[in-house]
Coordinates of C-alpha atoms in Angstrom, one line a residue:
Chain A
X151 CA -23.7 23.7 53.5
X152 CA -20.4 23.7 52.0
X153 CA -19.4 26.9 49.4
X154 CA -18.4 23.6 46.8
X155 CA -21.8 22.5 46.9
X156 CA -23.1 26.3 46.5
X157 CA -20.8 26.8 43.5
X158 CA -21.5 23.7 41.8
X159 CA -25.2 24.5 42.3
X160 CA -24.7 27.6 40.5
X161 CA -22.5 25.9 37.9
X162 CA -25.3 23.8 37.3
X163 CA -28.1 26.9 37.1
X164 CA -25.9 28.6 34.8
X165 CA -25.3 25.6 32.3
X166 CA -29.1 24.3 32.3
X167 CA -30.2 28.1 31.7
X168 CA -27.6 28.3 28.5
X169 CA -29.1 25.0 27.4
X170 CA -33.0 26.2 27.6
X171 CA -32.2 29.5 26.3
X172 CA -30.5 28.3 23.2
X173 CA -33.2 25.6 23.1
X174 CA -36.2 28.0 22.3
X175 CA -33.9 30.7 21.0
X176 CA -34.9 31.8 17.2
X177 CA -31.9 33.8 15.8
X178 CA -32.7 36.9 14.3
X179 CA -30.4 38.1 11.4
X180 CA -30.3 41.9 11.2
X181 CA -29.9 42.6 7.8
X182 CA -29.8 45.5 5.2
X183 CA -31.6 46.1 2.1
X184 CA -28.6 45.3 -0.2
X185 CA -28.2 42.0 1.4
X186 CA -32.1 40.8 0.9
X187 CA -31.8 41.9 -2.6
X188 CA -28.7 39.9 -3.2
X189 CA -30.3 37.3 -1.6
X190 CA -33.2 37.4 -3.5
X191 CA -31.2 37.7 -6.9
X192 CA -29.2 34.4 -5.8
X193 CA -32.7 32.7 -5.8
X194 CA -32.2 29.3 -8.6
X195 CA -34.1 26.3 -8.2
X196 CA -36.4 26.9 -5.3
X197 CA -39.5 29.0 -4.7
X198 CA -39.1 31.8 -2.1
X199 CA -42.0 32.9 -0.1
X200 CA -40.9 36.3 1.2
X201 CA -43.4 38.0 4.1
X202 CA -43.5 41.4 5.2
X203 CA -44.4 41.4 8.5
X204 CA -44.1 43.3 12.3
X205 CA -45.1 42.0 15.7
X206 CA -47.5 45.3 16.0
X207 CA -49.4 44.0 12.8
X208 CA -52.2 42.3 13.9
X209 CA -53.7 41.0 10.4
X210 CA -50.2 39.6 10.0
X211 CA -49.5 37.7 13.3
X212 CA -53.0 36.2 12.5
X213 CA -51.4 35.1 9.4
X214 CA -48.2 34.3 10.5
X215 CA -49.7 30.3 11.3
X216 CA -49.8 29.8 8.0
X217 CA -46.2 30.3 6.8
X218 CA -45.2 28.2 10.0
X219 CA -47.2 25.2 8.7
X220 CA -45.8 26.0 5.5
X221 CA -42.3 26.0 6.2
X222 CA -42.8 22.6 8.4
X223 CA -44.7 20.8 5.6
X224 CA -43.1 21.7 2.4
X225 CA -39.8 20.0 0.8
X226 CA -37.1 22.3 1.9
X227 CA -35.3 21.9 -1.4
X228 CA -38.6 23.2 -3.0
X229 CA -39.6 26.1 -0.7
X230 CA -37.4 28.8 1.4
X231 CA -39.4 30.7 4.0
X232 CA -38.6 34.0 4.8
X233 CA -40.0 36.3 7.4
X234 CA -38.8 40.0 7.5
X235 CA -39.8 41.1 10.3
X236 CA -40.2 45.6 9.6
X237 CA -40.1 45.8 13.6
X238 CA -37.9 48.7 14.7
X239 CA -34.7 47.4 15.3
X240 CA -34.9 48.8 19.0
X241 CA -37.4 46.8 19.7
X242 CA -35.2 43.7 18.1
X243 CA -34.6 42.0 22.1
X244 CA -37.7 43.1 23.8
X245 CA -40.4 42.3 21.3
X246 CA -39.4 40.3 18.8
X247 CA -37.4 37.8 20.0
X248 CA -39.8 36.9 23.0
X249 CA -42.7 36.8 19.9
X250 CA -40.8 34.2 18.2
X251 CA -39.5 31.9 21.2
X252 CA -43.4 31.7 22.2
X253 CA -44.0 30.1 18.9
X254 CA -41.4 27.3 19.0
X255 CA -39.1 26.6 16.6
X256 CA -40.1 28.7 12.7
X257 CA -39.1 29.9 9.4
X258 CA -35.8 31.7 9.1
X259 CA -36.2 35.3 10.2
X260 CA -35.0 38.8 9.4
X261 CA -34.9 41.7 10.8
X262 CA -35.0 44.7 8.2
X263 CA -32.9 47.2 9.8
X264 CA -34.1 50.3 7.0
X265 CA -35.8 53.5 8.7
X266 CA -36.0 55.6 5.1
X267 CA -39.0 53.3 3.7
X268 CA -39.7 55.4 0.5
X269 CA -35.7 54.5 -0.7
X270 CA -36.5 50.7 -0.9
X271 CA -39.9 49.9 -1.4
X272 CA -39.8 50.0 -5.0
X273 CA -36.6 47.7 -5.0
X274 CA -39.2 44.8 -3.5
X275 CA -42.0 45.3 -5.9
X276 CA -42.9 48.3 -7.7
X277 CA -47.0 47.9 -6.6
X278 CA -46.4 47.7 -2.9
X279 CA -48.0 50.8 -1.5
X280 CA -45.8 50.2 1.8
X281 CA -49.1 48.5 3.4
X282 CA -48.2 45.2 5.5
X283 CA -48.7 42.0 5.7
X284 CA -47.2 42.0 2.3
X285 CA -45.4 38.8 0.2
X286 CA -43.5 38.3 -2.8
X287 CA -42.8 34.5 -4.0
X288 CA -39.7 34.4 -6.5
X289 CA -38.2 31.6 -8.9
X290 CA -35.6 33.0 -10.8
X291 CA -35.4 29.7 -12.7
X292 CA -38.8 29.6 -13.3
X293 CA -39.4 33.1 -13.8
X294 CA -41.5 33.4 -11.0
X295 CA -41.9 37.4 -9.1
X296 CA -45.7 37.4 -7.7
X297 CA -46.2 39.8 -5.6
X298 CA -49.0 40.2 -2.8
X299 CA -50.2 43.0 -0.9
X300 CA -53.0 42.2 1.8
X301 CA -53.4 39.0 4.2
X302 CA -53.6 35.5 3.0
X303 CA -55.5 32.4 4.7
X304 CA -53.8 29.1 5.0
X305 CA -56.1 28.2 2.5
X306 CA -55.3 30.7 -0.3
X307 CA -51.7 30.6 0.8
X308 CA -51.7 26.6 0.1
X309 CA -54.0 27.2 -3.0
X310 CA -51.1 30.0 -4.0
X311 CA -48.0 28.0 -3.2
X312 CA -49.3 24.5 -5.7
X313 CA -50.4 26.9 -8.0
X314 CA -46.6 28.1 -8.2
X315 CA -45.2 25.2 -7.6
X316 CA -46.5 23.2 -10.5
X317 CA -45.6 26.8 -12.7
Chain B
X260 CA -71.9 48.9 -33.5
X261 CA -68.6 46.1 -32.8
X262 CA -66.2 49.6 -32.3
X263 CA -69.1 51.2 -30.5
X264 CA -69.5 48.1 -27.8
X265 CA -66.0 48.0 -28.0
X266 CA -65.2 51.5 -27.2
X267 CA -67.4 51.2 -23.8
X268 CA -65.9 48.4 -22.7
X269 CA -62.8 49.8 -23.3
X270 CA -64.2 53.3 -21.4
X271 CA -65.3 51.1 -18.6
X272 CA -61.8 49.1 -18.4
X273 CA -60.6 52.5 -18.4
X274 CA -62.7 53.7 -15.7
X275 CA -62.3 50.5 -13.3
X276 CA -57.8 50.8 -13.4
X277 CA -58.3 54.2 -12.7
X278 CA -60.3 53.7 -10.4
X279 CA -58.4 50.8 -8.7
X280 CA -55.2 52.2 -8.4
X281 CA -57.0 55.9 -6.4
X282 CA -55.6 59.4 -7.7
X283 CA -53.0 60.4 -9.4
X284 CA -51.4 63.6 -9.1
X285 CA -53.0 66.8 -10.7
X286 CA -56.3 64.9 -10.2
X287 CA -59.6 66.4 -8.9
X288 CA -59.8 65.2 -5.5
X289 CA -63.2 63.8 -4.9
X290 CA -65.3 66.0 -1.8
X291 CA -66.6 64.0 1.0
X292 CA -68.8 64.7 3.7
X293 CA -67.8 63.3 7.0
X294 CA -68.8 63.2 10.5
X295 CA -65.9 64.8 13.0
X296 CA -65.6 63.6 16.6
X297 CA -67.7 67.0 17.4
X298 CA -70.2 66.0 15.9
X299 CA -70.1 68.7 13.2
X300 CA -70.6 67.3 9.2
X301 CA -67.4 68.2 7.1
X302 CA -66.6 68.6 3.5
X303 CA -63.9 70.1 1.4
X304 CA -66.1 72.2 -0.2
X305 CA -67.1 73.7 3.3
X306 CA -63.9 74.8 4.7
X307 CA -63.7 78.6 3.8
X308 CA -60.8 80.5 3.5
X309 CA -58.2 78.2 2.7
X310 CA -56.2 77.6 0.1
X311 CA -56.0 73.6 0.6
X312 CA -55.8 70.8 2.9
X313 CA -53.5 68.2 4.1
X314 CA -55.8 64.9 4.2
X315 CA -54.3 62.6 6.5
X316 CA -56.0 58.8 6.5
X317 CA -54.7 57.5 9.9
X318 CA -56.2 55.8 13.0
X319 CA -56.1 55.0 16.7
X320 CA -54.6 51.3 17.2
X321 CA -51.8 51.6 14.6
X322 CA -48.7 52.4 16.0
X323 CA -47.0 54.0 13.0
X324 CA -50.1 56.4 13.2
X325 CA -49.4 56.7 17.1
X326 CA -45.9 57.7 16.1
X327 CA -46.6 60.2 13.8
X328 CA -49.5 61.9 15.6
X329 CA -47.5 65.1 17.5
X330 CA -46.0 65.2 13.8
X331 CA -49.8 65.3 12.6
X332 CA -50.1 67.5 15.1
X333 CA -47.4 70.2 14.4
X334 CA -47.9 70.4 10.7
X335 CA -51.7 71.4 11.6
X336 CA -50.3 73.9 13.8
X337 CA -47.7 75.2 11.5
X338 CA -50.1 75.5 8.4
X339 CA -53.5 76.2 9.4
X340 CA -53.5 80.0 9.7
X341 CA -51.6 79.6 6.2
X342 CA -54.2 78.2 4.8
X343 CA -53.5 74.0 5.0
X344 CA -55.5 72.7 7.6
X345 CA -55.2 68.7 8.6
X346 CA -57.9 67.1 7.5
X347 CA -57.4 63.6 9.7
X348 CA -59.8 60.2 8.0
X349 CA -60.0 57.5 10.1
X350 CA -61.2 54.8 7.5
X351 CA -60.9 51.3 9.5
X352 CA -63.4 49.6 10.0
X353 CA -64.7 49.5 13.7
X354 CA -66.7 45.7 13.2
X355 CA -62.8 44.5 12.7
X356 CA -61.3 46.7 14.6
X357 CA -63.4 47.8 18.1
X358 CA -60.7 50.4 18.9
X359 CA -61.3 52.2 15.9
X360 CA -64.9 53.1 17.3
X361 CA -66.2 56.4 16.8
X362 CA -66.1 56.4 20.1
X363 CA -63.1 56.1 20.6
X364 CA -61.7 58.4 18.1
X365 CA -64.0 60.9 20.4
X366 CA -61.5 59.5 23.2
X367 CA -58.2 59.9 21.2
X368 CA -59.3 63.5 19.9
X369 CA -59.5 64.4 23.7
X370 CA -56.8 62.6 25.2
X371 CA -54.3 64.3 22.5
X372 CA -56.4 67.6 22.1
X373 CA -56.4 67.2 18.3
X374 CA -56.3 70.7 17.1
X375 CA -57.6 69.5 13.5
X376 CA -60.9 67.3 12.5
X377 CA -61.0 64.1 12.9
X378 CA -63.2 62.0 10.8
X379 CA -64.8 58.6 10.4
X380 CA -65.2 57.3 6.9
X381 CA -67.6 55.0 7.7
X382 CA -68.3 53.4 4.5
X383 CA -64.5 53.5 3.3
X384 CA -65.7 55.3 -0.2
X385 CA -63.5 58.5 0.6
X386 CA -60.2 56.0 1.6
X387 CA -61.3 54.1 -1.7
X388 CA -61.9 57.3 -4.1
X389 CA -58.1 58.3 -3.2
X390 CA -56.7 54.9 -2.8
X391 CA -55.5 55.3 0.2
X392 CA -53.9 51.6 1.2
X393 CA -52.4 51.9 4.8
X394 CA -52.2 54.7 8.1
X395 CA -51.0 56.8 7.9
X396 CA -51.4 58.1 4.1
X397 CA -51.2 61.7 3.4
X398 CA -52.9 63.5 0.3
X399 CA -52.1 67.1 -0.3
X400 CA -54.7 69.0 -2.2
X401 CA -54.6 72.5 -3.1
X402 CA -57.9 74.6 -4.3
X403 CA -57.8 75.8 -7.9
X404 CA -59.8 78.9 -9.2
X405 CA -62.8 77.1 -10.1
X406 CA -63.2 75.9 -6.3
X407 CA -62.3 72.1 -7.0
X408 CA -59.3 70.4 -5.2
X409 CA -56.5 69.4 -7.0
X410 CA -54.3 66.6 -5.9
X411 CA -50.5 67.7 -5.5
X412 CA -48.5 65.4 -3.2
X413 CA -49.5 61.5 -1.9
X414 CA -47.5 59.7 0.4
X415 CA -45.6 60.0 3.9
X416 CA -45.2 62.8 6.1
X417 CA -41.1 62.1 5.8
X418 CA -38.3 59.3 6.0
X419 CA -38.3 58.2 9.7
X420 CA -41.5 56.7 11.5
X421 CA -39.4 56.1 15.1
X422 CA -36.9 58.8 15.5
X423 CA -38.8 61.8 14.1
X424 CA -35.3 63.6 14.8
X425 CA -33.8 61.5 12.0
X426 CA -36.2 62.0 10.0
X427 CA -33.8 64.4 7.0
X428 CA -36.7 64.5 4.6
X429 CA -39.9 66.2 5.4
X430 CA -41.8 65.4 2.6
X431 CA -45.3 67.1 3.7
X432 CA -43.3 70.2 5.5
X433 CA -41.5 70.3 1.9
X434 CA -44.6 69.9 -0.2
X435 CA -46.9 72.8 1.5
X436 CA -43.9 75.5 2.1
X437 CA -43.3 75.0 -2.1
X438 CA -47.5 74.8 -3.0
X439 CA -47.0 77.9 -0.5
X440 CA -44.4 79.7 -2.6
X441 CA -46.1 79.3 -5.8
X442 CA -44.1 76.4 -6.8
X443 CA -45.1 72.4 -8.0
X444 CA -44.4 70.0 -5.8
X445 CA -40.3 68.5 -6.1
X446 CA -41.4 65.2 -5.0
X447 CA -44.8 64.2 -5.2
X448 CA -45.0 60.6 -4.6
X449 CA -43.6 58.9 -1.6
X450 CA -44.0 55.4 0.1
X451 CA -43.6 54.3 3.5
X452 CA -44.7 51.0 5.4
X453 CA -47.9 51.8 7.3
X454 CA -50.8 49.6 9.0
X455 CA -53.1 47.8 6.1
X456 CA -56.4 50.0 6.1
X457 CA -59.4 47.2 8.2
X458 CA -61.6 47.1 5.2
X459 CA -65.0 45.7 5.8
X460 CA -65.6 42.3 4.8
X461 CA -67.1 42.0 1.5

């Protein structure tokens, strides 16, 4: 076998890897406190549905379904799905990204990159005890700031989400 | 008899927030009676010559309890003989949660030679009596003359759950060495993210 055919074999391994990879790859943004604030305080017309999550949650990876479906079925111009992932940011490459690329293609994802928890907490929601699954839903323009500490179902989530929609 | 109704209700609103939202600081913090992973019944009231009690709710499965347990550890070791033992709760519930068995506290007691109790709130009243919301959650108590507890610090044991080298704020180390010097406590409330407590369905 000729080394052109060897070479063009690997060219061809190489390329078809990029492809898959970027394929099933969800992008994680690391982000800082100060930048989800300002994002937050940006927030016009739509509703945002911010969750508090970690892969080592378990109540909150049962949950997690439910924002999926949400962020597939609503209007995007009505709803903006956030996940904030609290996952050390270590542990960014080895758990979270393979967590996400098992699920397919999701809502928009952060990754909080804040160790001291007690300096920011408060900035989210002064009622959050620091217990997760946590999520806050926001309209500026509405003057919308619900906060939620504890799980949801799909059902109560839905129920939740009409509810403010039709605020 | 309108203002009299009215004062109840209002007594009873009162009574349900308060209730609802756990302790606050300078309360009385409620005794309990518990069973350890020996076997042994324990209550605040019990523990003799002390002069308080760190009361850690924490667990087995949760990792940011995992992470902080040679920290749980230390601080048991450093304050015991000075009169702040670790009182460790585990208040998950084990029908949720299988790993959160009391047998399997028994196992995690052994496998990291807990020095302090270790205790299963079974029916989640003491974790609900001081509001505790997530593991780990620490409650600092400190006896008063009259032999009641009173609440001095809630919170987290300091400001870095993975590197516990980083950690520059050692909120419970702080809190004891300034209850231990006759002081009040600097900071007294804290938050941290921690594991939702497994409350039994309703």
């Amino acid at each position: 076998m000729s080394t052109k055919l060897l070479k063009c074999l690997a060219f061809f391994l190489v390329i078809n890897a990029v492809f898959i990879d970027k394929a099933n790859c969800q992008e994680v943004k690391v982000a800082k406190i100060d930048e989800l604030i300002s994002m937050i305080e940006k927030n016009e017309d739509s509703l945002y549905v911010i969750n508090f999550w970690a892969t080592w949650c378990k109540p909150c990876v049962i949950e997690l379904p439910c924002f999926y479906e949400l962020n597939r079925e609503q209007n995007k111009s009505a709803i903006r799905v956030l996940l904030v992932s609290l996952d050390f940011k270590r542990n960014l490459n080895s758990n979270l990204i393979p967590f996400l690329n098992k699920r397919g293609t999701g809502p928009e994802t952060w990754l909080l990159d804040e160790t001291d928890y007690d300096s920011w907490i408060n900035r989210i929601d002064s009622t959050w005890t620091g217990s997760i699954p946590a999520t806050i839903f926001i309209n500026n323009r509405k003057g919308i700031r619900k906060f939620h500490e504890g799980e949801f179902d799909c059902t109560s989530l839905n129920e939740e989400i009409s509810k403010l929609l039709n605020h | 008899m309108l203002s009299k109704t009215l004062l109840v209700s209002a007594y009873v609103l009162i009574s349900y927030c308060t209730f609802g939202q756990g302790l606050k600081i300078g309360d009385k913090a409620p005794d309990f009676n518990l069973k350890s992973t020996e076997g042994k019944q324990v209550s605040l009231s019990a523990i003799q010559g002390n002069k308080g009690a760190i009361v850690v709710f924490t667990c087995n499965n949760c990792p940011f309890s995992i992470a902080y347990e040679d920290r749980i550890i230390a601080l048991h070791k450093k304050f015991s003989s000075l009169g702040y033992p670790v009182i460790a709760i585990n208040p998950n519930d084990a029908v949720k949660v299988p790993e959160e068995s009391f047998k399997h506290m028994r196992k995690r007691a052994k496998e990291k030679s807990f020095p302090f109790v270790y205790l299963q709130d079974e029916s989640q009243e003491t974790a609900k009596a001081y509001g505790a919301t997530r593991t780990p959650h620490v409650f600092i108590v400190q006896k008063d003359t009259d032999g009641s507890y009173i609440l001095k610090y809630i919170g987290a044991i300091d400001n870095n759950t993975d590197d516990p080298d980083a950690a520059d704020k050692k909120y419970v180390d702080n809190a004891v060495n300034e209850l231990l010097l006759g002081n009040t406590v600097s900071l007294t409330n804290t938050k941290a993210i921690g594991c939702s407590i497994k409350w039994k369905k309703p």
